[in-house]
Coordinates of C-alpha atoms in Angstrom, one line a residue:
M857 CA 113.7 70.8 108.6
N858 CA 113.4 67.5 110.5
E859 CA 114.1 69.4 113.7
L860 CA 111.4 71.9 113.0
Q861 CA 108.9 69.2 112.1
R862 CA 109.6 67.5 115.5
L863 CA 109.1 70.8 117.3
L864 CA 105.7 71.4 115.5
Q865 CA 104.6 67.8 116.3
A866 CA 105.4 68.2 120.0
Y867 CA 103.8 71.7 120.0
D868 CA 100.6 70.3 118.5
A869 CA 100.5 67.4 121.1
H870 CA 101.1 69.8 124.0
R871 CA 98.4 72.2 122.7
A872 CA 95.9 69.4 122.4
A873 CA 96.7 68.3 125.9
G874 CA 96.4 71.9 127.2
Q875 CA 100.0 71.8 128.4
A876 CA 101.6 75.3 128.7
C877 CA 104.9 75.7 126.7
A878 CA 107.8 78.1 126.2
L879 CA 110.2 78.3 123.3
A880 CA 114.0 78.8 123.9
S881 CA 115.7 80.1 120.8
V882 CA 119.4 80.9 120.1
V883 CA 119.4 84.5 118.8
D884 CA 123.0 85.6 118.9
V885 CA 126.4 84.1 119.3
A886 CA 129.9 85.5 119.7
G887 CA 132.9 83.3 119.5
S888 CA 132.4 79.5 119.4
A889 CA 129.2 77.7 120.3
Y890 CA 127.8 74.2 119.6
R891 CA 124.5 75.6 118.1
R892 CA 124.0 78.7 115.9
P893 CA 121.2 81.2 115.8
G894 CA 118.0 79.5 114.9
A895 CA 118.5 76.5 117.2
R896 CA 115.3 76.0 119.2
M897 CA 114.0 74.0 122.2
L898 CA 110.4 73.6 123.3
V899 CA 109.8 73.3 127.1
T900 CA 106.6 72.4 128.8
D901 CA 105.5 73.6 132.3
Q902 CA 106.4 70.1 133.4
G903 CA 110.0 70.4 132.1
E904 CA 109.6 68.1 129.0
L905 CA 112.1 69.0 126.3
T906 CA 112.0 68.8 122.5
G907 CA 114.9 70.0 120.4
A908 CA 118.2 71.4 121.6
I909 CA 120.0 74.7 122.0
S910 CA 123.5 73.3 122.8
G911 CA 125.3 70.0 123.1
G912 CA 123.5 69.5 126.4
C913 CA 125.3 71.9 128.6
L914 CA 122.7 74.7 128.6
E915 CA 119.5 72.7 128.5
G916 CA 119.2 72.1 132.2
D917 CA 119.5 75.8 133.2
A918 CA 117.4 77.0 130.3
R919 CA 114.7 74.5 131.2
Q920 CA 114.3 76.0 134.6
R921 CA 114.3 79.5 133.3
A922 CA 111.8 78.6 130.6
R923 CA 109.4 77.2 133.2
R924 CA 109.6 80.5 135.1
V925 CA 108.9 82.4 131.9
I926 CA 105.7 80.3 131.5
Q927 CA 104.7 81.3 135.0
S928 CA 105.4 85.0 134.5
G929 CA 104.0 85.1 131.0
R930 CA 106.8 87.5 129.9
P931 CA 109.7 86.8 127.5
A932 CA 113.2 87.1 128.8
I933 CA 116.8 87.0 127.5
V934 CA 119.5 85.0 129.1
T935 CA 123.2 85.2 128.2
Y936 CA 125.6 82.3 128.7
D937 CA 129.2 83.2 128.7
S938 CA 131.7 80.4 128.5
T939 CA 134.8 82.6 128.0
D940 CA 135.4 83.0 131.7
P941 CA 137.1 80.0 133.2
D942 CA 136.7 81.4 136.7
D943 CA 132.9 81.7 136.6
D944 CA 131.3 80.5 139.9
L945 CA 129.1 77.9 138.1
Q946 CA 132.1 76.9 136.0
F947 CA 130.3 77.4 132.7
G948 CA 133.7 78.2 131.1
A949 CA 135.1 74.9 132.1
A950 CA 132.0 72.9 131.6
L951 CA 131.0 74.2 128.2
G952 CA 134.4 74.3 126.6
C953 CA 133.1 76.3 123.7
Q954 CA 134.7 79.6 124.6
G955 CA 131.8 81.6 123.3
V956 CA 128.9 83.8 124.3
V957 CA 125.3 82.6 123.5
Q958 CA 122.1 84.6 123.9
I959 CA 118.9 82.7 124.4
L960 CA 115.4 84.2 124.0
L961 CA 112.8 82.5 126.2
E962 CA 109.2 83.1 125.3
P963 CA 105.9 81.7 126.6
L964 CA 103.8 80.4 123.8
D965 CA 100.2 81.6 123.3
F966 CA 98.4 78.9 121.5
Q967 CA 95.8 81.3 120.3
N968 CA 98.3 83.7 118.7
P969 CA 98.7 83.0 115.0
Y970 CA 102.1 84.8 115.1
N971 CA 103.7 83.0 118.0
P972 CA 107.1 81.8 116.7
L973 CA 106.1 78.2 116.0
E974 CA 102.9 79.1 114.2
L975 CA 104.8 81.6 112.1
L976 CA 107.3 79.0 111.1
R977 CA 104.5 76.6 110.3
R978 CA 103.0 79.2 108.0
W979 CA 106.4 79.5 106.2
T980 CA 106.4 75.7 105.6
Q981 CA 102.9 75.9 104.1
L982 CA 104.0 78.6 101.6
G983 CA 105.8 76.1 99.5
E984 CA 109.5 75.6 98.9
Q985 CA 110.7 79.2 99.5
S986 CA 113.7 80.5 101.3
A987 CA 112.9 83.2 103.9
V988 CA 114.5 85.4 106.5
L989 CA 113.1 85.6 110.0
A990 CA 113.8 88.8 111.9
T991 CA 113.4 88.4 115.7
V992 CA 113.6 91.3 118.2
F993 CA 115.5 90.0 121.2
S994 CA 116.4 93.3 122.9
A995 CA 114.3 96.5 123.1
A996 CA 115.0 99.7 124.9
N997 CA 111.4 100.5 125.7
T998 CA 107.8 99.7 124.9
A999 CA 107.9 101.1 121.3
V1000 CA 109.0 97.6 120.2
Q1001 CA 108.5 94.4 122.1
V1002 CA 110.9 91.6 122.6
G1003 CA 109.7 88.6 120.5
E1004 CA 108.1 90.7 117.7
R1005 CA 108.9 89.1 114.4
L1006 CA 108.9 89.8 110.7
L1007 CA 109.2 86.9 108.1
L1008 CA 110.0 87.7 104.5
T1009 CA 110.1 85.0 101.8
T1010 CA 111.8 85.0 98.4
G1011 CA 108.3 85.2 96.9
G1012 CA 107.8 88.6 98.6
T1013 CA 105.4 87.4 101.3
V1014 CA 105.7 89.4 104.5
L1015 CA 104.3 87.9 107.7
G1016 CA 104.6 88.5 111.4
N1017 CA 103.6 90.8 114.2
F1018 CA 106.2 93.5 113.7
S1019 CA 104.2 96.7 113.2
E1020 CA 104.5 98.5 109.9
E1021 CA 104.0 101.7 112.0
A1022 CA 107.2 101.1 113.8
E1023 CA 109.9 103.7 113.2
S1024 CA 112.4 101.1 112.2
Y1025 CA 110.1 99.0 110.0
T1026 CA 111.4 100.3 106.7
Q1027 CA 115.0 99.8 107.6
L1028 CA 114.4 96.3 109.1
L1029 CA 112.6 95.2 105.9
A1030 CA 115.5 96.5 103.8
D1031 CA 118.0 94.7 106.0
A1032 CA 115.9 91.5 105.8
R1033 CA 115.9 91.7 102.0
A1034 CA 119.7 92.2 102.0
A1035 CA 120.2 89.2 104.3
L1036 CA 117.9 87.0 102.2
A1037 CA 119.6 88.0 99.0
A1038 CA 123.0 87.2 100.4
G1039 CA 121.8 84.0 102.1
Q1040 CA 123.7 85.1 105.3
P1041 CA 122.3 85.4 108.8
A1042 CA 123.1 88.6 110.7
T1043 CA 122.5 90.5 113.9
R1044 CA 121.4 94.1 113.6
H1045 CA 121.3 97.0 116.1
Y1046 CA 118.9 99.9 115.6
A1047 CA 119.7 102.7 117.9
A1048 CA 117.5 105.6 116.6
G1049 CA 114.9 107.1 118.9
P1050 CA 112.4 105.2 120.9
A1051 CA 112.7 102.1 118.7
A1052 CA 116.2 101.1 119.8
M1053 CA 116.4 97.3 119.5
R1054 CA 118.6 94.3 118.6
V1055 CA 117.4 91.9 115.9
S1056 CA 118.4 88.5 114.8
L1057 CA 118.1 87.8 111.1
E1058 CA 117.9 84.1 110.6
I1059 CA 117.9 82.5 107.1
L1060 CA 115.3 79.7 106.6
R1061 CA 115.8 77.3 103.8
P1062 CA 113.4 74.7 102.4
P1063 CA 114.4 71.0 102.3
V1064 CA 117.1 70.0 99.9
R1065 CA 115.5 68.2 96.9
L1066 CA 117.5 65.1 96.1
A1067 CA 116.7 62.9 93.1
V1068 CA 118.2 59.4 93.2
Y1069 CA 118.2 57.5 90.0
G1070 CA 118.4 53.8 90.8
A1071 CA 116.5 51.6 93.3
G1072 CA 119.0 48.9 94.1
N1073 CA 119.8 47.7 97.5
D1074 CA 122.8 50.0 97.7
V1075 CA 120.5 53.0 97.5
Q1076 CA 118.5 52.1 100.6
P1077 CA 121.1 53.3 103.2
L1078 CA 121.7 56.4 101.2
V1079 CA 118.0 57.4 101.1
K1080 CA 117.7 56.6 104.9
L1081 CA 120.7 58.9 105.7
A1082 CA 119.7 61.7 103.4
S1083 CA 116.2 61.7 104.8
S1084 CA 117.5 61.8 108.3
L1085 CA 119.0 65.2 107.4
G1086 CA 115.5 66.5 106.5
W1087 CA 116.1 66.3 102.7
R1088 CA 113.2 65.6 100.4
V1089 CA 114.4 62.4 98.6
E1090 CA 112.7 61.1 95.4
V1091 CA 113.8 57.6 94.1
V1092 CA 113.4 57.0 90.3
D1093 CA 113.9 53.8 88.4
G1094 CA 112.7 52.1 85.3
R1095 CA 112.2 48.7 87.0
P1096 CA 108.8 48.2 88.7
A1097 CA 110.1 45.4 90.9
Q1098 CA 112.8 47.6 92.4
A1099 CA 111.0 51.0 92.6
Q1100 CA 108.7 50.0 95.4
P1101 CA 107.7 52.5 98.2
G1102 CA 108.0 49.7 100.7
R1103 CA 111.8 49.3 99.9
F1104 CA 112.3 53.0 100.6
P1105 CA 110.0 54.0 103.5
E1106 CA 112.0 57.2 104.2
A1107 CA 111.7 58.6 100.7
H1108 CA 109.3 61.4 99.9
Q1109 CA 108.3 59.6 96.7
V1110 CA 109.3 56.5 94.7
R1111 CA 108.4 56.4 91.0
V1112 CA 108.7 54.0 88.1
V1113 CA 110.0 56.1 85.1
P1114 CA 110.9 54.1 82.0
L1115 CA 114.0 55.2 80.1
A1116 CA 111.9 56.6 77.2
Q1117 CA 109.9 58.9 79.5
L1118 CA 112.9 60.4 81.4
A1119 CA 112.9 63.6 79.4
T1120 CA 109.3 64.4 80.5
Q1121 CA 109.0 62.7 83.9
A1122 CA 112.4 63.3 85.6
P1123 CA 111.9 65.1 88.9
E1124 CA 113.1 68.7 89.6
A1125 CA 115.9 68.5 92.1
D1126 CA 118.7 70.5 93.6
F1127 CA 120.9 67.4 93.8
S1128 CA 120.9 64.3 91.6
L1129 CA 122.6 61.0 92.0
L1130 CA 123.0 58.4 89.3
M1131 CA 123.1 54.9 90.9
T1132 CA 121.3 52.8 88.4
H1133 CA 124.1 50.5 87.4
N1134 CA 122.6 50.7 83.9
Y1135 CA 124.7 52.5 81.4
Y1136 CA 121.9 53.5 79.0
Y1137 CA 119.7 54.8 81.8
D1138 CA 122.5 56.8 83.2
L1139 CA 123.1 58.2 79.7
A1140 CA 119.5 59.3 79.4
V1141 CA 119.5 60.9 82.8
L1142 CA 122.7 62.8 82.0
Q1143 CA 121.2 64.0 78.7
H1144 CA 118.3 65.4 80.6
L1145 CA 120.4 67.0 83.2
L1146 CA 122.5 68.9 80.7
T1147 CA 119.8 71.5 80.5
A1148 CA 118.4 71.1 84.0
P1149 CA 119.3 73.6 86.8
T1150 CA 120.5 70.8 89.1
R1151 CA 123.6 72.2 90.9
Y1152 CA 125.1 68.8 91.8
I1153 CA 125.2 65.6 89.8
G1154 CA 126.9 62.6 91.4
L1155 CA 127.8 59.7 89.2
L1156 CA 128.5 56.3 90.7
G1157 CA 131.3 54.3 89.0
P1158 CA 134.9 54.8 87.8
R1159 CA 136.2 57.7 85.8
K1160 CA 136.3 55.5 82.6
K1161 CA 132.5 55.2 82.8
Y1162 CA 132.1 59.0 82.8
E1163 CA 134.5 59.4 80.0
R1164 CA 132.5 56.9 77.9
L1165 CA 129.2 58.6 78.8
L1166 CA 130.7 62.0 77.9
E1167 CA 131.8 60.7 74.5
D1168 CA 128.3 59.5 73.8
L1169 CA 126.7 62.8 75.0
R1170 CA 129.0 64.8 72.7
Q1171 CA 127.5 63.1 69.7
H1172 CA 124.3 65.0 70.3
T1173 CA 125.5 67.9 72.5
P1174 CA 129.0 69.0 71.5
D1175 CA 129.3 71.3 74.6
A1176 CA 128.2 68.6 77.0
A1177 CA 131.4 68.8 79.1
E1178 CA 131.0 72.6 79.4
R1179 CA 127.4 72.2 80.5
L1180 CA 128.4 69.7 83.2
Q1181 CA 131.5 71.7 84.3
G1182 CA 131.4 72.4 88.1
R1183 CA 128.3 70.3 88.6
L1184 CA 129.5 66.7 87.8
Y1185 CA 131.1 64.7 90.6
S1186 CA 132.6 61.5 89.3
P1187 CA 133.7 59.3 91.0
V1188 CA 131.1 60.4 93.5
G1189 CA 131.8 60.8 97.2
L1190 CA 134.5 61.8 99.6
N1191 CA 137.6 59.8 99.8
L1192 CA 136.7 57.9 103.1
G1193 CA 137.9 54.4 102.0
A1194 CA 134.2 53.4 101.7
E1195 CA 133.4 49.8 100.8
T1196 CA 130.0 48.8 102.1
P1197 CA 126.7 50.4 100.9
E1198 CA 126.4 52.1 104.3
E1199 CA 130.0 53.5 104.0
I1200 CA 129.4 54.6 100.5
A1201 CA 126.2 56.3 101.5
L1202 CA 128.1 58.2 104.2
S1203 CA 130.8 59.2 101.7
V1204 CA 128.3 60.5 99.1
V1205 CA 125.9 62.3 101.5
A1206 CA 129.0 64.0 103.2
E1207 CA 130.1 65.2 99.8
M1208 CA 126.7 66.6 99.0
Q1209 CA 126.6 68.4 102.4
A1210 CA 130.0 69.9 101.7
V1211 CA 128.8 71.2 98.4
L1212 CA 125.6 72.5 100.0
A1213 CA 127.5 74.4 102.6
G1214 CA 130.2 75.6 100.2
R1215 CA 132.9 73.9 102.1
P1216 CA 136.0 72.0 100.8
A1217 CA 135.5 69.1 103.2
G1218 CA 138.8 67.8 104.6
F1219 CA 139.8 67.6 108.3
L1220 CA 138.7 70.4 110.5
R1221 CA 142.0 70.2 112.3
D1222 CA 143.8 71.3 109.1
S1223 CA 141.6 74.3 108.5
P1224 CA 142.8 77.7 109.6
H1225 CA 139.3 79.0 109.7
P1226 CA 136.6 78.9 112.4
I1227 CA 134.1 76.0 112.1
H1228 CA 131.3 78.5 111.7
P1229 CA 131.7 81.9 110.0
P1230 CA 131.0 84.8 112.3
L1231 CA 127.6 86.5 112.1
H1232 CA 127.4 89.7 110.1
A1233 CA 126.8 92.1 112.9
N1234 CA 126.9 95.9 113.1
V1235 CA 127.5 96.0 116.8
P1236 CA 129.5 93.8 119.2
L1237 CA 127.5 91.3 121.4
V1238 CA 126.9 92.7 124.9
T1239 CA 128.7 90.4 127.3
D1240 CA 128.4 92.3 130.6
N1241 CA 127.3 89.2 132.6
R1242 CA 127.3 85.5 132.1
V1243 CA 123.6 85.4 132.9
D1244 CA 122.0 88.7 131.8
A1245 CA 120.4 90.6 134.7
S1246 CA 117.6 91.7 132.5
C1247 CA 116.1 88.2 132.7
S1248 CA 113.9 89.1 135.6
L1249 CA 113.8 85.5 136.7

């Protein structure tokens, strides 16, 4: 989300200055790559960059091609193949990723309400809804244009410039719904009739909502780190002297909530952290979270503290342990040997990221699986050339 906000801020500044722009978007990947579909980079006609589509190895070439797209006024696809170590430009050796990446380059029309960045802006304005963004990145003829998009939210809103009259509209909408329901990105190939096309289905997720109970000094680095990931962090404490916005400038909100008011004023959150260092405040928060839909509850402190809290919770809620099963993480954090507040923040945020991604954490070197799961595609990625001849550049 932070990356998207940076792109929108740069886009608005360039539009105000009348500076022409193009957007480079990763739309398909086969094999290994540093960035996945949905990574974006804004390029001005002067070559200024915002965002990234790789670890730095593709940006230079993509920048030059994007500037030509601005001049031509036509979108283009470029394919980077790092699987061939004998490539003349040594992409295979330089990239080291051993994958094939397809980049969609599009000139941006500031007046078009459905250009990709304006469409993404409209999604952020719809509230905290997940969505799927379908982007046409290959089309056999003029029945469907490269760059046409359809955005579908969990609330049922449909936006974009993909025509409802198109032959493949019904099937595309059904595939978008399926991808959104599964929460899995995909690449789809539609080969029927004049509407033959390839489409990237990207999953868009709203910011993670994190509630941090406690406003001590050890919470400050954690709020800073979590906010840097684009998470929406709210700090709650019963002490007015501690719960000061100036102490947590990166937080979305800082509130004073006395213990007696927690039941009615606790924030709605996807993830909750209890870092109050106050037993009775923690007890009241846990009592509230027993019936809240929070998927992750991190409790700072030793196991004995949780055991005592659970014993007290059971006096009013006999099935408290069952209600917390699978959600409660105590002691909180990954086993990184953390000691300082900054190290503890890293440990805790890393654990939450692992839970968010559904990963077991641990060392990547010990995992038998790819770093990124393969895209769910119904046709292999075309890899005829390292740089696709259809680029017309």
